Short mmCIF file of C-alpha atoms in Angstrom, two decimals:
data_model
loop_
_atom_site.label_atom_id
_atom_site.label_comp_id
_atom_site.label_asym_id
_atom_site.label_seq_id
_atom_site.Cartn_x
_atom_site.Cartn_y
_atom_site.Cartn_z
CA MET A 133 0.00 0.00 0.00
CA SER A 134 1.40 3.42 -0.93
CA ILE A 135 2.12 6.17 1.59
CA ILE A 136 -0.68 8.29 0.17
CA GLU A 137 -3.11 5.39 0.37
CA LYS A 138 -2.17 4.88 4.02
CA ALA A 139 -2.79 8.55 4.72
CA VAL A 140 -6.18 8.43 3.04
CA ASN A 141 -7.14 5.30 4.95
CA ALA A 142 -6.10 6.92 8.22
CA LEU A 143 -8.75 9.60 7.73
CA SER A 144 -11.47 7.05 8.41
CA LYS A 145 -9.97 5.83 11.70
CA GLY A 146 -10.85 8.90 13.74
CA GLY A 147 -8.67 11.05 15.95
CA GLY A 148 -7.99 13.55 13.22
CA ASN A 149 -4.40 12.50 12.55
CA THR A 150 -2.59 10.54 9.89
CA GLY A 151 -1.08 8.01 12.23
CA ALA A 152 2.45 9.04 11.25
CA ASP A 153 4.15 9.09 14.65
CA ALA A 154 7.78 9.36 13.65
CA VAL A 155 8.26 13.08 14.10
CA ARG A 156 8.26 14.55 17.59
CA GLY A 157 9.33 17.95 18.84
CA ASP A 158 9.16 20.40 21.70
CA LEU A 159 6.30 22.91 21.53
CA ALA A 160 8.13 25.41 23.70
CA GLY A 161 6.08 28.44 24.63
CA ARG A 162 2.90 27.17 23.00
CA ASP A 163 -0.53 26.77 24.62
CA ARG A 164 -1.22 23.10 24.03
CA SER A 165 -4.61 23.18 25.72
CA SER A 166 -6.15 25.61 23.27
CA SER A 167 -7.69 24.82 19.92
CA SER A 168 -5.32 24.88 16.97
CA THR A 169 -4.38 28.13 15.26
CA VAL A 170 -6.01 27.09 12.04
CA GLU A 171 -9.06 25.60 13.72
CA ARG A 172 -9.63 28.98 15.34
CA ALA A 173 -8.96 30.78 12.08
CA SER A 174 -11.38 28.61 10.18
CA GLY A 175 -14.04 29.09 12.81
CA GLU A 176 -13.62 32.85 12.80
CA ALA A 177 -13.26 33.29 9.07
CA GLY A 178 -16.96 33.61 8.27
CA SER A 179 -17.60 34.80 4.74
CA VAL A 180 -16.32 37.70 2.70
CA SER A 181 -18.81 39.74 0.73
CA ARG A 182 -18.78 42.87 -1.41
CA THR A 183 -20.33 45.99 0.07
CA PRO A 184 -22.27 48.49 -2.07
CA ASP A 185 -19.35 50.91 -2.12
CA GLY A 186 -17.06 48.25 -3.57
CA GLU A 187 -15.10 47.58 -0.39
CA SER A 188 -14.54 44.04 0.86
CA ARG A 189 -16.18 43.21 4.16
CA HIS A 190 -15.39 40.23 6.33
CA SER A 191 -18.52 38.80 7.90
CA ALA A 192 -17.32 37.25 11.14
CA PRO A 193 -19.58 35.23 13.42
CA ALA A 194 -21.35 36.60 16.48
CA ASP A 195 -19.16 37.65 19.43
CA HIS A 196 -16.46 38.95 17.09
CA GLY A 197 -18.37 41.53 15.08
CA GLY A 198 -17.75 42.42 11.46
CA TYR A 199 -14.90 44.59 10.31
CA GLU A 200 -14.18 46.33 7.08
CA ARG A 201 -11.12 45.19 5.20
CA THR A 202 -8.73 48.09 4.79
CA SER A 203 -6.18 46.87 2.27
CA SER A 204 -5.57 49.66 -0.22
CA VAL A 205 -5.09 49.15 -3.96
CA SER A 206 -3.59 51.77 -6.23
CA SER A 207 -2.27 51.18 -9.74
CA ASN A 208 -0.19 47.98 -9.56
CA TYR A 209 0.25 47.99 -5.79
CA VAL A 210 -1.79 46.60 -2.92
CA LYS A 211 -1.04 47.32 0.72
CA LEU A 212 -2.05 44.25 2.69
CA ASN A 213 -3.56 44.86 6.11
CA PHE A 214 -1.53 42.60 8.37
CA GLU A 215 -3.80 43.15 11.36
CA ASP A 216 -6.87 42.01 9.42
CA LEU A 217 -5.06 38.94 8.11
CA ARG A 218 -3.66 38.06 11.51
CA ASP A 219 -7.14 38.36 13.07
CA ILE A 220 -8.45 35.56 10.83
CA GLY A 221 -5.45 33.32 11.42
CA ILE A 222 -3.36 33.97 8.31
CA LEU A 223 0.40 34.14 8.63
CA THR A 224 1.89 37.64 8.43
CA PRO A 225 5.53 38.79 8.49
CA SER A 226 4.70 41.15 11.35
CA VAL A 227 4.86 38.18 13.76
CA PRO A 228 7.72 36.04 12.40
CA ARG A 229 8.12 33.98 15.60
CA SER A 230 4.49 32.92 15.95
CA ALA A 231 3.36 29.30 16.17
CA ILE A 232 1.77 29.47 12.73
CA ALA A 233 5.02 30.86 11.26
CA GLU A 234 6.89 27.82 12.60
CA GLU A 235 4.22 25.53 11.19
CA TYR A 236 4.54 26.95 7.69
CA ARG A 237 8.31 26.73 7.85
CA THR A 238 7.77 23.00 8.15
CA ILE A 239 5.22 22.92 5.34
CA LYS A 240 7.38 24.82 2.88
CA ARG A 241 10.70 23.08 3.54
CA PRO A 242 10.11 19.90 1.47
CA LEU A 243 8.51 22.00 -1.28
CA LEU A 244 11.62 24.17 -1.53
CA MET A 245 13.86 21.10 -1.40
CA ASN A 246 11.96 19.65 -4.35
CA ILE A 247 12.60 22.84 -6.31
CA ALA A 248 16.33 22.90 -5.58
CA GLY A 249 17.09 19.18 -5.70
CA ASP A 250 20.36 17.77 -4.37
CA ASP A 251 23.13 15.33 -5.28
CA ALA A 252 20.84 12.34 -4.72
CA VAL A 253 17.55 13.61 -6.11
CA PRO A 254 17.27 15.98 -9.08
CA PRO A 255 14.91 18.97 -8.92
CA ILE A 256 11.33 18.41 -10.00
CA LYS A 257 10.41 19.74 -13.43
CA HIS A 258 8.51 23.00 -12.94
CA GLY A 259 8.77 22.37 -9.20
CA ASN A 260 8.33 26.08 -8.56
CA LEU A 261 4.73 25.83 -9.81
CA ILE A 262 2.82 24.83 -6.66
CA MET A 263 -0.95 24.36 -6.63
CA VAL A 264 -2.88 24.32 -3.35
CA THR A 265 -6.21 22.53 -3.69
CA SER A 266 -8.74 20.32 -1.90
CA ALA A 267 -11.49 17.87 -2.72
CA LEU A 268 -14.37 20.08 -1.57
CA GLU A 269 -15.13 23.57 -0.34
CA GLY A 270 -14.39 24.47 3.26
CA ASP A 271 -11.28 22.33 3.69
CA GLY A 272 -9.00 25.35 4.20
CA LYS A 273 -7.10 25.48 0.91
CA THR A 274 -7.35 29.26 0.46
CA PHE A 275 -6.06 30.03 3.95
CA THR A 276 -3.30 27.48 3.38
CA SER A 277 -2.29 28.91 0.01
CA ILE A 278 -2.10 32.52 1.26
CA SER A 279 -0.10 31.62 4.36
CA LEU A 280 2.21 29.37 2.33
CA ALA A 281 2.89 32.14 -0.18
CA ILE A 282 3.67 34.64 2.58
CA SER A 283 5.90 32.14 4.37
CA ILE A 284 7.96 31.45 1.24
CA ALA A 285 8.20 35.20 0.58
CA MET A 286 9.92 35.50 3.97
CA GLU A 287 12.82 33.38 2.63
CA GLN A 288 16.05 35.26 1.96
CA ASP A 289 16.54 33.98 -1.59
CA LYS A 290 13.00 33.52 -2.94
CA THR A 291 10.38 35.74 -4.48
CA VAL A 292 6.76 34.61 -4.68
CA LEU A 293 3.96 35.16 -7.15
CA PHE A 294 0.61 34.28 -5.58
CA VAL A 295 -2.03 33.46 -8.21
CA ASP A 296 -5.75 33.54 -7.39
CA ALA A 297 -6.68 30.78 -9.82
CA ASP A 298 -10.07 30.03 -8.26
CA THR A 299 -11.51 32.37 -10.85
CA ALA A 300 -15.18 31.64 -10.14
CA LYS A 301 -15.01 32.67 -6.48
CA ALA A 302 -11.81 34.74 -6.20
CA GLU A 303 -11.95 34.16 -2.45
CA ALA A 304 -8.24 34.80 -1.99
CA GLY A 305 -8.60 38.22 -3.58
CA ARG A 306 -11.46 39.10 -1.26
CA ILE A 307 -9.49 37.99 1.80
CA LEU A 308 -6.53 40.08 0.65
CA GLY A 309 -8.75 43.10 0.04
CA ILE A 310 -8.39 43.22 -3.75
CA PRO A 311 -11.47 44.67 -5.53
CA SER A 312 -13.34 42.19 -7.71
CA ASP A 313 -12.92 44.31 -10.84
CA THR A 314 -9.11 44.28 -10.65
CA PRO A 315 -7.64 42.84 -13.90
CA GLY A 316 -5.80 39.56 -13.54
CA LEU A 317 -5.23 36.05 -14.87
CA ILE A 318 -8.36 35.69 -17.00
CA ASP A 319 -7.78 39.09 -18.62
CA VAL A 320 -4.25 38.04 -19.64
CA LEU A 321 -5.56 34.78 -21.11
CA GLU A 322 -8.39 36.50 -22.95
CA ASP A 323 -6.49 39.45 -24.40
CA ASN A 324 -3.10 38.95 -26.03
CA ASP A 325 -2.44 42.68 -25.70
CA ILE A 326 -2.41 42.41 -21.90
CA ALA A 327 0.95 41.26 -20.55
CA LEU A 328 1.47 39.46 -17.28
CA SER A 329 3.46 42.41 -15.98
CA ASP A 330 0.46 44.68 -16.62
CA VAL A 331 -1.70 42.98 -13.99
CA ILE A 332 0.74 41.72 -11.33
CA LEU A 333 0.34 43.62 -8.07
CA HIS A 334 3.30 44.51 -5.88
CA THR A 335 2.66 44.40 -2.14
CA ASN A 336 4.05 45.73 1.12
CA ILE A 337 5.75 42.35 1.53
CA GLU A 338 8.92 43.00 -0.45
CA LYS A 339 9.18 39.59 -2.12
CA LEU A 340 5.47 38.90 -2.62
CA ARG A 341 3.55 39.67 -5.83
CA ILE A 342 -0.11 38.87 -6.51
CA LEU A 343 -1.86 37.91 -9.74
CA PRO A 344 -5.60 38.44 -9.13
CA ALA A 345 -8.25 36.20 -10.68
CA GLY A 346 -9.43 38.91 -13.03
CA ASP A 347 -12.65 38.99 -15.01
CA LEU A 348 -15.29 36.34 -14.31
CA HIS A 349 -15.59 34.48 -17.61
CA THR A 350 -18.06 31.83 -18.78
CA HIS A 351 -15.30 30.06 -20.71
CA ALA A 352 -12.73 30.09 -17.90
CA ASN A 353 -12.07 26.36 -18.27
CA GLU A 354 -11.24 26.72 -21.97
CA LEU A 355 -9.00 29.69 -21.23
CA LEU A 356 -7.14 27.78 -18.52
CA ALA A 357 -6.63 24.86 -20.92
CA SER A 358 -5.45 27.06 -23.79
CA ASP A 359 -2.02 27.31 -25.40
CA ARG A 360 -1.83 30.83 -24.00
CA MET A 361 -2.08 29.38 -20.48
CA ARG A 362 0.58 26.78 -21.22
CA GLN A 363 2.91 29.50 -22.49
CA LEU A 364 2.12 31.58 -19.42
CA MET A 365 3.01 28.68 -17.12
CA ILE A 366 6.35 28.21 -18.86
CA GLU A 367 7.02 31.94 -18.61
CA MET A 368 6.16 31.97 -14.91
CA SER A 369 8.32 28.94 -14.17
CA GLU A 370 11.41 29.71 -16.22
CA ARG A 371 11.78 33.48 -16.50
CA HIS A 372 12.76 34.04 -12.85
CA PRO A 373 14.69 31.07 -11.38
CA ASP A 374 14.30 32.36 -7.82
CA ARG A 375 10.51 32.78 -8.09
CA VAL A 376 8.01 30.36 -6.56
CA ILE A 377 4.47 30.54 -7.95
CA VAL A 378 1.71 29.48 -5.55
CA PHE A 379 -1.76 28.90 -7.00
CA ASP A 380 -5.00 28.92 -5.02
CA SER A 381 -6.98 26.42 -7.09
CA PRO A 382 -10.67 25.50 -7.12
CA PRO A 383 -11.62 22.24 -5.35
CA LEU A 384 -10.89 19.24 -7.55
CA LEU A 385 -14.34 17.68 -7.31
CA LEU A 386 -16.36 20.84 -7.88
CA THR A 387 -14.85 22.23 -11.08
CA THR A 388 -12.98 20.99 -14.11
CA GLU A 389 -10.60 23.96 -13.93
CA ALA A 390 -8.66 22.38 -11.06
CA SER A 391 -7.78 19.28 -13.07
CA VAL A 392 -6.65 21.46 -15.96
CA LEU A 393 -4.44 23.51 -13.64
CA ALA A 394 -2.99 20.37 -12.08
CA SER A 395 -1.66 19.28 -15.46
CA PHE A 396 0.66 22.31 -15.53
CA MET A 397 2.01 21.98 -11.99
CA GLY A 398 5.22 20.54 -10.64
CA GLN A 399 3.94 20.15 -7.06
CA ILE A 400 0.48 19.95 -5.51
CA VAL A 401 -0.46 20.60 -1.90
CA PHE A 402 -3.72 18.78 -1.15
CA VAL A 403 -5.61 20.07 1.91
CA VAL A 404 -7.88 17.68 3.81
CA SER A 405 -10.10 18.73 6.72
CA ALA A 406 -9.89 16.21 9.56
CA ASP A 407 -13.20 14.54 10.51
CA MET A 408 -14.94 16.51 7.77
CA THR A 409 -13.67 15.59 4.30
CA PRO A 410 -15.10 12.17 3.34
CA GLN A 411 -12.47 9.54 2.62
CA HIS A 412 -14.06 8.67 -0.72
CA ALA A 413 -13.87 12.33 -1.75
CA VAL A 414 -10.13 12.40 -1.05
CA THR A 415 -9.55 9.20 -3.01
CA GLN A 416 -11.64 10.42 -5.93
CA ALA A 417 -9.98 13.83 -6.00
CA ILE A 418 -6.48 12.35 -6.05
CA GLU A 419 -7.46 10.40 -9.15
CA HIS A 420 -7.89 13.77 -10.91
CA ILE A 421 -4.17 14.45 -10.41
CA GLY A 422 -1.63 13.14 -12.90
CA GLU A 423 0.53 10.16 -12.00
CA ASP A 424 3.70 12.21 -12.49
CA LYS A 425 2.90 14.87 -9.90
CA MET A 426 4.46 15.35 -6.49
CA VAL A 427 1.47 15.44 -4.15
CA GLY A 428 1.65 16.63 -0.55
CA MET A 429 -1.28 16.00 1.78
CA VAL A 430 -1.96 18.46 4.60
CA LEU A 431 -4.38 17.37 7.31
CA ASN A 432 -6.18 20.46 8.56
CA ARG A 433 -8.03 20.99 11.86
CA ALA A 434 -6.52 17.88 13.41
CA ARG A 435 -7.27 17.32 17.10
CA ARG A 436 -4.33 17.53 19.44
CA ARG A 437 -2.80 14.37 20.86
CA SER A 438 -2.72 13.84 24.61
CA ASN A 439 1.07 13.60 24.41
CA PRO A 440 2.29 17.23 24.21
CA TYR A 441 5.39 16.21 22.28
CA TYR A 442 3.36 15.18 19.27
CA TYR A 443 2.36 17.74 16.70
CA THR A 444 -1.16 17.94 15.37
CA TYR A 445 -0.68 17.49 11.66
CA GLY A 446 0.37 14.87 9.23
CA GLU A 447 1.71 15.52 5.80
CA VAL A 448 2.47 12.88 3.22
CA TYR A 449 4.44 13.40 0.06
CA GLY A 450 4.43 10.99 -2.84
CA TYR A 451 6.09 11.21 -6.21
CA GLY A 452 3.43 9.83 -8.52
CA ARG A 453 2.53 6.34 -7.29
CA ASP A 454 6.03 4.84 -7.29
CA ARG A 455 8.60 6.98 -5.52
CA GLN A 456 7.24 8.12 -2.17
CA TYR A 457 8.33 9.34 1.21
CA GLU A 458 6.56 10.39 4.35
CA TYR A 459 6.88 13.62 6.27
CA ASP A 460 5.14 14.75 9.44
CA LEU A 461 4.03 18.34 9.53
CA HIS A 462 4.39 20.22 12.81
CA GLY A 463 1.34 22.39 13.33
CA GLU A 464 -1.85 23.57 11.74
CA SER A 465 -2.92 25.00 8.43
CA GLY A 466 -5.95 26.92 7.30
#
């Protein structure tokens, strides 16, 4: 049985963990009795809607109250509101020593190793194209993709392009405070006169750029499967060797766009919500991913173990269905 199959099977055994017990560590300075960072974030996230004046508003649950997102967008620049992002559990560079920052250091490390390669294992082809996806809605893939992008942007030698590729919902853009009418990916695919550089947004995180979803289009699937998209992927991957491109993708079982995007990727981070995502949905979704892809599984909202030296996540990496290895992830993801 493959490592990924074992991880999928573990989802049905309860306890919210993958059963991978090899990795232990000291959670110094961390409140082990509280709910996980990402569990809290997911519970507080609520929904993001557009107000009549065009501003994004985060609709938080009762007891927290709503607040208006204050990210500012001008020309090709967006100033991210770190306080807003931190309030809903997303990693920000303003608190580099937080628990969630440590967790994403662990998530990103094997991804970056796959990009660089070493003497024993060559780098993965287009390994700097990383898609974050899930089987269904609500598993935490958008929170995971944003935090992962910010975490990689905090590296000394990497720049990051975050792509809101869930073009139907553009949830990442709403969370980041980017107006829905901001040109982006779909506009580049639809109009050959629009260059990628025309729509990329710089941010107040020095090494982070954002490519918004762009115009909502009825033929988004055809555009994402087009030769123009393939050329764009090659350009993204090869033009800047130090750049990592993180895609927030639609759920694999809800749209055909996700499968199309997966065909371009070098690595895929697959987010599963513990005790929530059905095992059959995970198995079915993985079948939508090509055999040649490096797939990492992140178990989200896992319950804490009674032993404080165990971390609350499991992550499994497999190269296709043949070459596989297992890795335990320390922490939570959203």
